[in-house]
PDB file of C-alpha atoms in Angstrom:
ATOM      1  CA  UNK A  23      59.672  60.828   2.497  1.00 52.00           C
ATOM      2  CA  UNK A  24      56.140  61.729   2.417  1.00 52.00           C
ATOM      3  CA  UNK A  25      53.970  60.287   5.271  1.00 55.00           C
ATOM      4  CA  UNK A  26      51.099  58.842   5.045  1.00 56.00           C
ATOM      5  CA  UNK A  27      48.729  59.326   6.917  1.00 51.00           C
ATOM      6  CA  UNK A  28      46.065  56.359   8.055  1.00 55.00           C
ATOM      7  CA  UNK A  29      42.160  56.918   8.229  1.00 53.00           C
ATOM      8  CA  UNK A  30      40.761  55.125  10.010  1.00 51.00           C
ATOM      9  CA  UNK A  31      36.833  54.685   9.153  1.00 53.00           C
ATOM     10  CA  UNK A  32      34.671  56.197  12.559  1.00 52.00           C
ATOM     11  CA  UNK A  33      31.659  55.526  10.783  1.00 49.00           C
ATOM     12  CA  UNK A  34      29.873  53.283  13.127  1.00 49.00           C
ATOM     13  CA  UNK A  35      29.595  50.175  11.114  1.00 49.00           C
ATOM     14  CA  UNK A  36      25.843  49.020  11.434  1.00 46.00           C
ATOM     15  CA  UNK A  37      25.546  45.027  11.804  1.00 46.00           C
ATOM     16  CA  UNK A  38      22.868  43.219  10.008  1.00 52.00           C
ATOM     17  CA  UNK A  39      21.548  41.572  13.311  1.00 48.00           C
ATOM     18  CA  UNK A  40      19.114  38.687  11.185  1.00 52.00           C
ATOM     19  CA  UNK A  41      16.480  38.716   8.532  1.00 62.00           C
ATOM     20  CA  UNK A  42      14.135  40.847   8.176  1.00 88.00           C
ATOM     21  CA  UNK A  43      10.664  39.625   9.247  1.00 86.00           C
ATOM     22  CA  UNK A  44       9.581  39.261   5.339  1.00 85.00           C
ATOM     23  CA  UNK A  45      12.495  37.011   4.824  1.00 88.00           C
ATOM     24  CA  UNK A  46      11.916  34.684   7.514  1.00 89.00           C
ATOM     25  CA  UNK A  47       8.665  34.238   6.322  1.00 87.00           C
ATOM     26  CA  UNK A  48       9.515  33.603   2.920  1.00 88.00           C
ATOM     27  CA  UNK A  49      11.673  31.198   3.933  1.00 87.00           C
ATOM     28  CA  UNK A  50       9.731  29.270   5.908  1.00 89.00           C
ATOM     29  CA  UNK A  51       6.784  29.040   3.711  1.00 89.00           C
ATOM     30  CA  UNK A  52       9.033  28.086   0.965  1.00 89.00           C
ATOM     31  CA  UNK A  53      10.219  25.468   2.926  1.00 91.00           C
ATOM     32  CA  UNK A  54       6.478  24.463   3.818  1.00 89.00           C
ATOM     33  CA  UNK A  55       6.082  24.447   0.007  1.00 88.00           C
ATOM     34  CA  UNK A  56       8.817  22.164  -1.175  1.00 88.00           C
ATOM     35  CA  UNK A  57       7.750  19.563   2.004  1.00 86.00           C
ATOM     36  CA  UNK A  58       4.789  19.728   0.595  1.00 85.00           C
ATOM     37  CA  UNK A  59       5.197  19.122  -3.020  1.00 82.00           C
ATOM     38  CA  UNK A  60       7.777  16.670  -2.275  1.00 80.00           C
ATOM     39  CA  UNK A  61       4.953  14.740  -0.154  1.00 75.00           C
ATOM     40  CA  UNK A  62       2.376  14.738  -2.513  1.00 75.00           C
ATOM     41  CA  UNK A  63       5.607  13.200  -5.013  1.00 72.00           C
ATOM     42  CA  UNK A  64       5.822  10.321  -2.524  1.00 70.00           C
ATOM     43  CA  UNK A  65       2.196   9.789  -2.254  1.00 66.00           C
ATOM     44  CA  UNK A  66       1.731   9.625  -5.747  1.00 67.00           C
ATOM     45  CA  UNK A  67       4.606   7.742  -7.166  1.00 68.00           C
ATOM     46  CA  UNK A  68       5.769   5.860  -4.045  1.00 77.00           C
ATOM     47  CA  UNK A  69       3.528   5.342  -1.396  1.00 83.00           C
ATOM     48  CA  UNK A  70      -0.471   5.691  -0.510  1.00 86.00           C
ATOM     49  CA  UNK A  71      -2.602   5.378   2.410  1.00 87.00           C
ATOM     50  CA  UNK A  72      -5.894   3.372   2.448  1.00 90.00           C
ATOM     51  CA  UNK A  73      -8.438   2.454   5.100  1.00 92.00           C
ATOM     52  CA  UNK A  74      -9.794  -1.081   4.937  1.00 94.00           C
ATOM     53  CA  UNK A  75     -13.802  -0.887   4.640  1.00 93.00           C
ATOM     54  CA  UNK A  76     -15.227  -4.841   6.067  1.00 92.00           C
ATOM     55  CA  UNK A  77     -14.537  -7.845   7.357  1.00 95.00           C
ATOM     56  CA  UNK A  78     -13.089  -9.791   4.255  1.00 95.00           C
ATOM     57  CA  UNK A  79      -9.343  -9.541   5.593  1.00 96.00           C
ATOM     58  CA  UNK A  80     -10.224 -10.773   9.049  1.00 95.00           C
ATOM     59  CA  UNK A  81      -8.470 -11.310  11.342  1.00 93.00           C
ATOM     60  CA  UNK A  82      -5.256  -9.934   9.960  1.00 95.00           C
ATOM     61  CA  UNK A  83      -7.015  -6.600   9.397  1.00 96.00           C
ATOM     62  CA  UNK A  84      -9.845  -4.704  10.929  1.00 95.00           C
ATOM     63  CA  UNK A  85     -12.646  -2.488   9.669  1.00 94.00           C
ATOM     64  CA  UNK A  86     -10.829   1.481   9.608  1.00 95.00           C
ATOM     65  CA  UNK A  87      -7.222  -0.019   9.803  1.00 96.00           C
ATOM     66  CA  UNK A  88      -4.965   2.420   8.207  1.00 95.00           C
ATOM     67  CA  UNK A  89      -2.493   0.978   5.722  1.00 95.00           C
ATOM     68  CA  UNK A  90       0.547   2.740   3.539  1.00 92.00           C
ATOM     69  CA  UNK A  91       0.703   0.657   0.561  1.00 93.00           C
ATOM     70  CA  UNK A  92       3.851   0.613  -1.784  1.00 91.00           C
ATOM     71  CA  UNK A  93       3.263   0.837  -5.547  1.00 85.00           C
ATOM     72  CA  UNK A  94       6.951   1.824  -6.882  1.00 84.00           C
ATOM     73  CA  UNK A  95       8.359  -0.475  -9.013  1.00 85.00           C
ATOM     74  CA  UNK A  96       5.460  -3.278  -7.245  1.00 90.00           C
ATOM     75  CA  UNK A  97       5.506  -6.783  -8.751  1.00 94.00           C
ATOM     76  CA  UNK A  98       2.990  -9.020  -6.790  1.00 96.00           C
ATOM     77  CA  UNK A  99       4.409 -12.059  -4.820  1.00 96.00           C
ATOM     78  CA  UNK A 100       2.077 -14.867  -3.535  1.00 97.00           C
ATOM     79  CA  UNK A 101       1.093 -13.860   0.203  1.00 97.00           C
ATOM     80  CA  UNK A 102       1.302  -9.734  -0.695  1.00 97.00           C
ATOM     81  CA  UNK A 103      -1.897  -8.076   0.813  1.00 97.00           C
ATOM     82  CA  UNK A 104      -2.952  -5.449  -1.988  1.00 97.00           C
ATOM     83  CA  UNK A 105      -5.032  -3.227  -2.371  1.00 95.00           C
ATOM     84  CA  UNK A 106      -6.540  -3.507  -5.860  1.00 93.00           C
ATOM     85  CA  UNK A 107      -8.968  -1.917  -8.086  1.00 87.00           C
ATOM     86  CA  UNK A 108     -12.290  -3.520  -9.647  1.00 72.00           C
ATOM     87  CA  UNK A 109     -15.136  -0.135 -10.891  1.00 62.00           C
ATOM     88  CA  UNK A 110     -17.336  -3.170 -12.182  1.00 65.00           C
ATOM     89  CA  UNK A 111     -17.580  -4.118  -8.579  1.00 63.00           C
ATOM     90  CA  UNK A 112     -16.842  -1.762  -6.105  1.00 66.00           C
ATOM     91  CA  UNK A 113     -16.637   1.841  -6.190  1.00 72.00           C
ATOM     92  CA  UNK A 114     -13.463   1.951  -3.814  1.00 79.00           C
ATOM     93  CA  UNK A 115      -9.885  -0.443  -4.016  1.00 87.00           C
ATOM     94  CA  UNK A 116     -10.857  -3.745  -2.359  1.00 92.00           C
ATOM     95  CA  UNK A 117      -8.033  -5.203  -0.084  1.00 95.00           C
ATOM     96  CA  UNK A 118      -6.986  -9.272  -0.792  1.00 97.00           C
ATOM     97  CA  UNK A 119      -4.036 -11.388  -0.004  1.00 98.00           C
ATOM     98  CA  UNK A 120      -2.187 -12.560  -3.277  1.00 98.00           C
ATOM     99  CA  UNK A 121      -2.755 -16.565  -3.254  1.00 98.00           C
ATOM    100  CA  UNK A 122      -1.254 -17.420  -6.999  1.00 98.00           C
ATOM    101  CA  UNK A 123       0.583 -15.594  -9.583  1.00 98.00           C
ATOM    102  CA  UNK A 124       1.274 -15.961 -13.533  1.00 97.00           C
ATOM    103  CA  UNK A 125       2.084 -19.342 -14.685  1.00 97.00           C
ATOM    104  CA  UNK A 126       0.963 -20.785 -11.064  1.00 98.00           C
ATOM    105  CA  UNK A 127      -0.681 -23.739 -10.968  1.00 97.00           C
ATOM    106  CA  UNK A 128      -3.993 -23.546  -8.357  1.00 97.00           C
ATOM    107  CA  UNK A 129      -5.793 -26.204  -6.614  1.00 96.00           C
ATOM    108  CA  UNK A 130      -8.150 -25.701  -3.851  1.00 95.00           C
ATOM    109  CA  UNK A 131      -9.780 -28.395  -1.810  1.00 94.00           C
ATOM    110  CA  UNK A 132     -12.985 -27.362  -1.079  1.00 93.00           C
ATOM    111  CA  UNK A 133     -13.474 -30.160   1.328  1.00 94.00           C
ATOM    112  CA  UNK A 134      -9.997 -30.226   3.316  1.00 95.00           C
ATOM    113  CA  UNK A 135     -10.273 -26.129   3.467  1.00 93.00           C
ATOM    114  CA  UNK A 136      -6.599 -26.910   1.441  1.00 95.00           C
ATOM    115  CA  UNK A 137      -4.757 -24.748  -1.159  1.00 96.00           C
ATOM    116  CA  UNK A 138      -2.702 -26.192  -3.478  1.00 97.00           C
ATOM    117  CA  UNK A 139       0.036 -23.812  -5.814  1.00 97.00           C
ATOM    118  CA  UNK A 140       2.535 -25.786  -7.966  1.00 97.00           C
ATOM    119  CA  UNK A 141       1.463 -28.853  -6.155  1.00 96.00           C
ATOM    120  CA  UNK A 142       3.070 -27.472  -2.901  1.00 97.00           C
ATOM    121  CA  UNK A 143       0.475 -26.919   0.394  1.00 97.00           C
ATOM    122  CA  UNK A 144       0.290 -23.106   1.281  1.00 96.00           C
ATOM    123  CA  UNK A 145       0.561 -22.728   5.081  1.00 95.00           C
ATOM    124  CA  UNK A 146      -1.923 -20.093   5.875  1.00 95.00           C
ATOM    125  CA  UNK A 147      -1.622 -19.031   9.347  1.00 95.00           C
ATOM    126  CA  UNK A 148      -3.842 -15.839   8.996  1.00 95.00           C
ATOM    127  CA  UNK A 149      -6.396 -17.821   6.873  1.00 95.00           C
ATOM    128  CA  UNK A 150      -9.619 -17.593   9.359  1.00 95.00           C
ATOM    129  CA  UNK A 151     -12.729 -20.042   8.691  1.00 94.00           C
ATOM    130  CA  UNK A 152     -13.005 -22.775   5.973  1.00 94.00           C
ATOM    131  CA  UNK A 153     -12.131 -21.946   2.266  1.00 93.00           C
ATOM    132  CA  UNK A 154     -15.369 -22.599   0.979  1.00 92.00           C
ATOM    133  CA  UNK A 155     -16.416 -22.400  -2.468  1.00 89.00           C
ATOM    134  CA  UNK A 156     -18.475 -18.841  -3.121  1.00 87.00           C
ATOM    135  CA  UNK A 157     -22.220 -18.468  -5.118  1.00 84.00           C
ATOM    136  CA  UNK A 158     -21.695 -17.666  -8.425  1.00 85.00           C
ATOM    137  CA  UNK A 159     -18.506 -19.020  -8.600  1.00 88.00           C
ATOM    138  CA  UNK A 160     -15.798 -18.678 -11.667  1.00 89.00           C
ATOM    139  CA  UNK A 161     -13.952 -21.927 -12.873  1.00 90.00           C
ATOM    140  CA  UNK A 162     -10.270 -21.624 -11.632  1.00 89.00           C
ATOM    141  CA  UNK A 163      -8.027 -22.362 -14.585  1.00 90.00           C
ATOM    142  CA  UNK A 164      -4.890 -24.852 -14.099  1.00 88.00           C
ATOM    143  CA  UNK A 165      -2.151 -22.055 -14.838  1.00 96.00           C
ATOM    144  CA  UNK A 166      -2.945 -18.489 -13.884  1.00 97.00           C
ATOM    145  CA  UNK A 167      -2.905 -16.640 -17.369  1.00 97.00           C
ATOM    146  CA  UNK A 168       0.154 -14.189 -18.038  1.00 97.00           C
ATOM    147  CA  UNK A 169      -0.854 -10.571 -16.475  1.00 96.00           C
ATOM    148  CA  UNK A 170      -3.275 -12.200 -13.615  1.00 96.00           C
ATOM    149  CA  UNK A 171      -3.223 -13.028 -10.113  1.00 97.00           C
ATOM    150  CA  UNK A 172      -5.463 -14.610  -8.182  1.00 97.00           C
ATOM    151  CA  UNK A 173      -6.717 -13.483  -4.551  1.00 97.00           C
ATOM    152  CA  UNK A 174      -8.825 -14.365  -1.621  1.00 97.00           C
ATOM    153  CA  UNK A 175      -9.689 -12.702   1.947  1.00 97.00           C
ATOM    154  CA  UNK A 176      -8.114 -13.825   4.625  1.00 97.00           C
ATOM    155  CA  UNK A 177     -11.435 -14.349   6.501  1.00 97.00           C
ATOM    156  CA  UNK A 178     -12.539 -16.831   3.880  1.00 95.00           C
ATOM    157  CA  UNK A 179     -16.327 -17.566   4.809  1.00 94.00           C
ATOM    158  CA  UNK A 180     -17.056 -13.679   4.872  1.00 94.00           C
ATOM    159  CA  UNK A 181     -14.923 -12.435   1.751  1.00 94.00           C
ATOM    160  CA  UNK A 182     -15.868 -11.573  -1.974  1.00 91.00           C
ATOM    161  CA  UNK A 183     -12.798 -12.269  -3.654  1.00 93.00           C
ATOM    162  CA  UNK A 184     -11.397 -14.304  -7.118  1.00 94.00           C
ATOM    163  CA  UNK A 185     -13.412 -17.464  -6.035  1.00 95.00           C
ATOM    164  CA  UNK A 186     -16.204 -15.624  -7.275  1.00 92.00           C
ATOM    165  CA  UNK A 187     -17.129 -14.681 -10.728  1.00 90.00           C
ATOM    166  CA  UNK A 188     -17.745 -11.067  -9.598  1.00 87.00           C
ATOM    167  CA  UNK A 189     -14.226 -10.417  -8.897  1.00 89.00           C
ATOM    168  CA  UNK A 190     -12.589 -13.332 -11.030  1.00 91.00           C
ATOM    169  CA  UNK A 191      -8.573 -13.337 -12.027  1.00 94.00           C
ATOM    170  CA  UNK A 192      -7.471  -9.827 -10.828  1.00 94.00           C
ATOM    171  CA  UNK A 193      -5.295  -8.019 -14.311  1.00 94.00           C
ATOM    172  CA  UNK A 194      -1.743  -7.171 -12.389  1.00 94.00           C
ATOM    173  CA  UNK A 195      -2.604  -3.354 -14.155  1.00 91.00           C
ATOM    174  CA  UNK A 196      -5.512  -2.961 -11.489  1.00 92.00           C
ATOM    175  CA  UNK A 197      -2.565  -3.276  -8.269  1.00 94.00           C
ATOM    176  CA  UNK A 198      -2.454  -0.207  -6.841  1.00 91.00           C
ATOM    177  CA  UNK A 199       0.527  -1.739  -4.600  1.00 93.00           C
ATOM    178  CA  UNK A 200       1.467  -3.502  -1.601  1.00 96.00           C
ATOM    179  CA  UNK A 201       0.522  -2.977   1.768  1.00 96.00           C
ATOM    180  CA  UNK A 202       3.302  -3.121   4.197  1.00 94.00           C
ATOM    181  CA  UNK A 203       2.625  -0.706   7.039  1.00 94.00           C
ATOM    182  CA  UNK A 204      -0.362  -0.645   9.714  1.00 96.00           C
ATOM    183  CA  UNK A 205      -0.308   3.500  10.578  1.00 94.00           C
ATOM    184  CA  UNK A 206      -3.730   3.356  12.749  1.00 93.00           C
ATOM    185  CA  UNK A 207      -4.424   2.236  15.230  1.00 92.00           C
ATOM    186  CA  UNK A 208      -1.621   2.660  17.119  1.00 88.00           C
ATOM    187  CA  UNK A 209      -2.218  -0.506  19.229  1.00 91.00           C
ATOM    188  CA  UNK A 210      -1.476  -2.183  16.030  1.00 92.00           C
ATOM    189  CA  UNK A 211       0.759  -0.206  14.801  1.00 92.00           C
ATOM    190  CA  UNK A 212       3.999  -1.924  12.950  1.00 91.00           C
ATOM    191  CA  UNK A 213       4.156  -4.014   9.721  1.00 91.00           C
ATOM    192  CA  UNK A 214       1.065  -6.133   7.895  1.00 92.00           C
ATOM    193  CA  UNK A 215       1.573  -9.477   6.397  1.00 88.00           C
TER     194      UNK A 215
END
């Protein structure tokens, strides 16, 4: 029988001791650029900041809070703050708490400060000052029409809102969303409502 004889490789095997510099750098900036695009997804589609500009939300939120508002999938709810938008008004989203919906019915009693939906009395324990009725104001019909809401400040002597024929019924299409999250400061910090 033949032998065989066995090699044996004395090549020194050379070990690949990590990426090269060029590939650690492509990977993390690719990384930086998918956290990145995937942000600016979540910003757009699922979730915006605002800062609140005046006094109209009182004392529930301050001038410069920071807010992340929801808008996926968003259906206002009575109490929701939102953030909404009105061009024949104001240049930049005002901020109001939702007080009636569609196919509410709305009473409010100037007098008693009182607000009335579906004949029910709405507690409003962030409600600061007396609801008084605004200049200019805008009849407020018996059923909020389909597609409408209407809203008010929370600081209601100091607050521009639907009582007023400026701002009137608010079309659900101008809801950017819900906010639900105080970011700044961070005394504050934690959930709105």
């Amino acid at each position: 029988m033949a032998k065989q004889s066995q090699k044996t490789d004395t090549a020194p095997q050379t070990e690949e001791k990590g990426s090269t510099f060029a590939q650690i750098l492509y990977d993390w900036l690719s990384t930086l650029f998918l956290a990145v695009v995937v942000i600016l997804l979540v910003m757009t589609f699922f979730v915006r900041q605002v800062t609140v500009k005046g006094n109209s939300m009182n004392d529930t939120l301050q001038t410069q809070d920071r807010l992340l508002v929801s808008s996926f999938l968003y259906h206002p709810q009575n109490g929701d703050i939102v953030i909404v938008t009105h061009g024949d008004v104001y240049d930049d989203a005002i901020i109001k708490r939702v007080i009636a919906v569609e196919g509410q019915h709305l009473e409010i009693n100037y007098e008693t400060s009182e607000i009335y939906v579906d004949g029910k009395l709405v507690e409003e324990p962030y409600a600061k000052g007396r609801t008084i009725p605004l200049s200019n104001p805008t009849p407020i019909p018996e059923v909020i029409p389909k597609g409408y809401v209407f809203v008010m400040g929370d600081n209601r002597e100091d607050s521009l809102d639907s009582r007023s024929a400026r701002i009137g019924l608010i079309p659900v299409e101008n809801i950017i969303g819900k906010a639900f999250w105080r970011i700044q400061p961070f005394s504050t910090f934690g959930g709105v409502s």
